[in-house]
Short mmCIF file of C-alpha atoms in Angstrom, two decimals:
data_model
loop_
_atom_site.label_atom_id
_atom_site.label_comp_id
_atom_site.label_asym_id
_atom_site.label_seq_id
_atom_site.Cartn_x
_atom_site.Cartn_y
_atom_site.Cartn_z
CA THR A 13 1.94 17.05 0.83
CA ARG A 14 4.61 14.43 1.26
CA LEU A 15 6.32 13.67 4.52
CA TRP A 16 9.33 11.37 4.78
CA ALA A 17 10.64 9.68 7.88
CA ARG A 18 13.31 7.04 8.42
CA VAL A 19 13.35 4.52 11.25
CA ALA A 20 15.86 1.69 11.67
CA LEU A 21 14.89 -1.42 13.67
CA ARG A 22 17.66 -3.83 14.64
CA ASN A 23 17.10 -7.28 16.06
CA ASP A 24 20.06 -8.31 18.21
CA GLY A 25 18.15 -11.27 19.61
CA LYS A 26 18.29 -14.93 18.63
CA ALA A 27 14.67 -15.19 17.47
CA PRO A 28 12.65 -13.30 14.85
CA ARG A 29 10.85 -10.22 16.20
CA GLN A 30 7.72 -8.46 15.09
CA ALA A 31 6.90 -4.77 15.53
CA LEU A 32 3.85 -2.75 14.60
CA LEU A 33 4.13 0.70 13.04
CA GLU A 34 1.05 2.88 13.53
CA VAL A 35 0.56 6.06 11.51
CA GLN A 36 -1.85 8.31 13.38
CA ASN A 37 -3.47 11.20 11.52
CA PRO A 38 -1.64 10.82 8.20
CA PHE A 39 -1.38 13.99 6.09
CA GLY A 40 -2.84 12.26 3.06
CA ARG A 41 -5.17 9.44 2.26
CA LEU A 42 -2.48 7.03 1.08
CA VAL A 43 0.29 5.81 3.40
CA VAL A 44 3.25 4.05 1.77
CA LEU A 45 5.85 2.13 3.78
CA THR A 46 9.07 1.02 2.11
CA ALA A 47 11.34 -1.37 4.01
CA THR A 48 14.87 -2.56 3.33
CA ARG A 49 16.24 -5.63 5.03
CA GLY A 50 19.92 -6.42 5.35
CA GLU A 51 22.17 -8.36 7.67
CA ASP A 52 25.28 -6.85 9.25
CA GLY A 53 25.45 -3.93 6.84
CA ALA A 54 24.93 -6.00 3.69
CA PRO A 55 22.72 -4.52 0.98
CA GLY A 56 19.10 -5.26 1.68
CA THR A 57 16.04 -6.20 -0.26
CA PHE A 58 13.15 -3.79 -0.70
CA ALA A 59 9.48 -4.31 0.07
CA GLU A 60 6.62 -1.85 -0.16
CA ALA A 61 3.19 -1.77 1.48
CA ARG A 62 0.38 0.70 0.86
CA ILE A 63 -2.69 1.45 2.93
CA ASP A 64 -5.50 3.67 1.70
CA GLY A 65 -6.76 5.55 4.74
CA ALA A 66 -10.22 5.77 3.17
CA ALA A 67 -10.49 1.99 2.74
CA PRO A 68 -12.78 0.11 5.13
CA PHE A 69 -10.97 -1.47 8.06
CA THR A 70 -11.80 -4.95 6.76
CA ALA A 71 -9.89 -4.20 3.52
CA ARG A 72 -6.67 -3.34 5.38
CA PRO A 73 -3.92 -5.88 6.16
CA ILE A 74 -4.56 -5.27 9.88
CA PRO A 75 -8.11 -4.02 10.59
CA TYR A 76 -7.46 -0.94 12.73
CA HIS A 77 -8.60 2.68 12.97
CA TYR A 78 -5.24 4.08 11.78
CA PRO A 79 -2.95 2.64 9.09
CA LEU A 80 -1.00 -0.12 10.84
CA PHE A 81 1.95 -2.05 9.38
CA SER A 82 3.50 -5.27 10.66
CA VAL A 83 7.31 -5.38 10.41
CA GLU A 84 9.42 -8.49 11.03
CA ALA A 85 13.15 -8.60 11.65
CA GLU A 86 15.18 -11.77 11.58
CA PRO A 87 17.96 -12.32 14.16
CA GLY A 88 20.94 -10.06 13.41
CA ALA A 89 19.02 -8.09 10.80
CA THR A 90 18.30 -4.37 10.55
CA VAL A 91 15.10 -3.22 8.89
CA GLU A 92 15.04 0.37 7.67
CA LEU A 93 11.59 1.87 7.21
CA TYR A 94 10.82 4.88 5.02
#
C-alpha cells in the first residue's frame, strides 16, 4: 500500500530553521521522503531520504522509535515534502 501526503514548510524568518517530521505507524516497512527546495516560487532542487522501519535505531539518521526526518529551510525558502 502506498500513501502520499504533501506538506509545505515556509521559512519567513531571517535565520535557517529546522523541523522534524515524525512518521508514526507507517503502513509499510520503508518510508521515503522527497523534498523540493525553492526560493520565492523558483524551481527547487530535489532530495530524497529513506528509512527502513525494520532497521535498528542506531542505523537510522536520527535514532528514534518511529522514522524521523530532519528538514532544514533557509530564510525565504519553501520546502515541499512528499
